[in-house]
């Protein structure tokens, strides 16, 4: 379970960061829509993914603290 939380946190964090970067880069070029989604929605989804990653890392840290 610990390894799953760690990898899930890494993947969600990386995906969220990339989604935020894509949304910010597209908005910097003057666009409001990308692939049928508003850029604010994509930015919010990226932020939610990074928050989920932080919670996964927190759960991983708690489990590791219990073992030691």
CSV table of N, CA and C in Angstrom, one decimal, residues 4-60:
chain,number,residue,atom,x,y,z
A,4,UNK,N,2.1,2.0,-3.5
A,4,UNK,CA,1.0,2.5,-4.3
A,4,UNK,C,0.7,4.0,-4.0
A,5,UNK,N,0.7,4.3,-2.7
A,5,UNK,CA,0.5,5.7,-2.4
A,5,UNK,C,1.6,6.6,-2.9
A,6,UNK,N,2.8,6.1,-2.8
A,6,UNK,CA,4.0,6.9,-3.3
A,6,UNK,C,3.9,7.1,-4.8
A,7,UNK,N,3.7,6.1,-5.5
A,7,UNK,CA,3.6,6.2,-7.0
A,7,UNK,C,2.4,7.0,-7.4
A,8,UNK,N,1.3,6.8,-6.8
A,8,UNK,CA,0.1,7.5,-7.1
A,8,UNK,C,0.3,9.0,-6.9
A,9,UNK,N,1.0,9.4,-5.8
A,9,UNK,CA,1.3,10.8,-5.5
A,9,UNK,C,2.2,11.4,-6.5
A,10,UNK,N,3.2,10.6,-6.9
A,10,UNK,CA,4.1,11.1,-8.0
A,10,UNK,C,3.5,11.3,-9.3
A,11,UNK,N,2.7,10.4,-9.7
A,11,UNK,CA,2.0,10.5,-11.0
A,11,UNK,C,1.0,11.6,-11.0
A,12,UNK,N,0.2,11.7,-9.9
A,12,UNK,CA,-0.8,12.7,-9.8
A,12,UNK,C,-0.2,14.1,-9.8
A,13,UNK,N,0.9,14.2,-9.0
A,13,UNK,CA,1.6,15.5,-8.9
A,13,UNK,C,2.2,16.0,-10.3
A,14,UNK,N,2.8,15.0,-10.9
A,14,UNK,CA,3.4,15.4,-12.2
A,14,UNK,C,2.3,15.7,-13.3
A,15,UNK,N,1.3,14.9,-13.3
A,15,UNK,CA,0.2,15.2,-14.2
A,15,UNK,C,-0.5,16.5,-13.9
A,16,UNK,N,-0.7,16.8,-12.7
A,16,UNK,CA,-1.3,18.1,-12.3
A,16,UNK,C,-0.4,19.3,-12.7
A,17,UNK,N,0.9,19.1,-12.4
A,17,UNK,CA,1.8,20.2,-12.8
A,17,UNK,C,1.8,20.4,-14.3
A,18,UNK,N,1.9,19.4,-15.0
A,18,UNK,CA,1.9,19.5,-16.5
A,18,UNK,C,0.6,20.1,-17.0
A,19,UNK,N,-0.6,19.7,-16.4
A,19,UNK,CA,-1.8,20.3,-16.8
A,19,UNK,C,-1.9,21.8,-16.5
A,20,UNK,N,-1.4,22.2,-15.4
A,20,UNK,CA,-1.3,23.6,-15.0
A,20,UNK,C,-0.4,24.4,-16.0
A,21,UNK,N,0.7,23.8,-16.3
A,21,UNK,CA,1.6,24.5,-17.2
A,21,UNK,C,1.0,24.6,-18.6
A,22,UNK,N,0.3,23.6,-19.1
A,22,UNK,CA,-0.3,23.7,-20.4
A,22,UNK,C,-1.4,24.7,-20.4
A,23,UNK,N,-2.2,24.8,-19.3
A,23,UNK,CA,-3.3,25.8,-19.2
A,23,UNK,C,-2.7,27.2,-19.2
A,24,UNK,N,-1.6,27.4,-18.4
A,24,UNK,CA,-1.0,28.7,-18.3
A,24,UNK,C,-0.4,29.1,-19.6
A,25,UNK,N,0.3,28.2,-20.3
A,25,UNK,CA,1.0,28.5,-21.6
A,25,UNK,C,-0.1,28.9,-22.6
A,26,UNK,N,-1.2,28.1,-22.7
A,26,UNK,CA,-2.2,28.4,-23.6
A,26,UNK,C,-2.9,29.7,-23.3
A,27,UNK,N,-3.1,30.0,-22.1
A,27,UNK,CA,-3.7,31.3,-21.7
A,27,UNK,C,-2.8,32.5,-22.0
A,28,UNK,N,-1.5,32.3,-21.9
A,28,UNK,CA,-0.5,33.3,-22.2
A,28,UNK,C,-0.5,33.7,-23.7
A,29,UNK,N,-0.9,32.7,-24.5
A,29,UNK,CA,-1.0,33.0,-26.0
A,29,UNK,C,-2.3,33.7,-26.3
A,30,UNK,N,-3.2,33.9,-25.4
A,30,UNK,CA,-4.5,34.6,-25.7
A,30,UNK,C,-5.7,33.7,-25.9
A,31,UNK,N,-5.5,32.4,-25.7
A,31,UNK,CA,-6.6,31.5,-25.9
A,31,UNK,C,-7.5,31.4,-24.6
A,32,UNK,N,-8.7,31.0,-24.8
A,32,UNK,CA,-9.6,30.8,-23.7
A,32,UNK,C,-10.1,29.4,-23.6
A,33,UNK,N,-9.9,28.6,-24.7
A,33,UNK,CA,-10.4,27.2,-24.8
A,33,UNK,C,-9.3,26.4,-25.4
A,34,UNK,N,-9.2,25.1,-24.9
A,34,UNK,CA,-8.2,24.2,-25.4
A,34,UNK,C,-8.9,22.8,-25.4
A,35,UNK,N,-9.0,22.2,-26.5
A,35,UNK,CA,-9.6,20.8,-26.7
A,35,UNK,C,-11.0,20.8,-26.1
A,36,UNK,N,-11.8,21.8,-26.3
A,36,UNK,CA,-13.1,21.9,-25.8
A,36,UNK,C,-13.3,22.2,-24.4
A,37,UNK,N,-12.3,22.5,-23.7
A,37,UNK,CA,-12.4,22.9,-22.3
A,37,UNK,C,-11.9,24.3,-22.1
A,38,UNK,N,-12.6,25.0,-21.1
A,38,UNK,CA,-12.1,26.3,-20.8
A,38,UNK,C,-10.8,26.1,-20.0
A,39,UNK,N,-9.9,27.1,-20.2
A,39,UNK,CA,-8.5,26.9,-19.6
A,39,UNK,C,-8.6,27.1,-18.1
A,40,UNK,N,-9.6,27.8,-17.6
A,40,UNK,CA,-9.8,27.8,-16.1
A,40,UNK,C,-10.1,26.5,-15.6
A,41,UNK,N,-10.9,25.7,-16.3
A,41,UNK,CA,-11.3,24.4,-15.9
A,41,UNK,C,-10.0,23.5,-15.9
A,42,UNK,N,-9.2,23.6,-16.9
A,42,UNK,CA,-8.0,22.8,-16.9
A,42,UNK,C,-7.0,23.1,-15.8
A,43,UNK,N,-6.9,24.4,-15.5
A,43,UNK,CA,-6.1,24.9,-14.4
A,43,UNK,C,-6.6,24.3,-13.1
A,44,UNK,N,-7.9,24.4,-12.9
A,44,UNK,CA,-8.5,23.9,-11.7
A,44,UNK,C,-8.3,22.3,-11.5
A,45,UNK,N,-8.4,21.6,-12.6
A,45,UNK,CA,-8.2,20.2,-12.6
A,45,UNK,C,-6.7,19.9,-12.3
A,46,UNK,N,-5.8,20.6,-12.8
A,46,UNK,CA,-4.4,20.5,-12.4
A,46,UNK,C,-4.1,20.7,-11.0
A,47,UNK,N,-4.8,21.8,-10.4
A,47,UNK,CA,-4.6,22.1,-9.0
A,47,UNK,C,-5.2,21.0,-8.1
A,48,UNK,N,-6.3,20.4,-8.5
A,48,UNK,CA,-7.0,19.3,-7.8
A,48,UNK,C,-6.1,18.1,-7.8
A,49,UNK,N,-5.4,17.8,-9.0
A,49,UNK,CA,-4.5,16.7,-9.1
A,49,UNK,C,-3.3,16.9,-8.1
A,50,UNK,N,-2.8,18.1,-8.1
A,50,UNK,CA,-1.7,18.3,-7.2
A,50,UNK,C,-2.1,18.2,-5.7
A,51,UNK,N,-3.3,18.6,-5.4
A,51,UNK,CA,-3.8,18.5,-4.0
A,51,UNK,C,-4.0,17.0,-3.6
A,52,UNK,N,-4.5,16.2,-4.6
A,52,UNK,CA,-4.6,14.8,-4.4
A,52,UNK,C,-3.2,14.2,-4.2
A,53,UNK,N,-2.2,14.6,-4.9
A,53,UNK,CA,-0.9,14.1,-4.8
A,53,UNK,C,-0.3,14.4,-3.4
A,54,UNK,N,-0.6,15.6,-2.9
A,54,UNK,CA,-0.1,16.0,-1.6
A,54,UNK,C,-0.8,15.1,-0.5
A,55,UNK,N,-2.1,14.8,-0.7
A,55,UNK,CA,-2.7,13.9,0.3
A,55,UNK,C,-2.2,12.5,0.2
A,56,UNK,N,-1.8,12.1,-1.0
A,56,UNK,CA,-1.2,10.7,-1.1
A,56,UNK,C,0.2,10.7,-0.4
A,57,UNK,N,0.9,11.8,-0.6
A,57,UNK,CA,2.2,11.8,0.1
A,57,UNK,C,2.1,11.9,1.6
A,58,UNK,N,1.1,12.7,2.1
A,58,UNK,CA,0.8,12.8,3.5
A,58,UNK,C,0.4,11.4,4.1
A,59,UNK,N,-0.4,10.7,3.4
A,59,UNK,CA,-0.8,9.3,3.9
A,59,UNK,C,0.4,8.4,3.9
A,60,UNK,N,1.3,8.6,2.9
A,60,UNK,CA,2.5,7.8,2.8
A,60,UNK,C,3.4,8.1,4.0
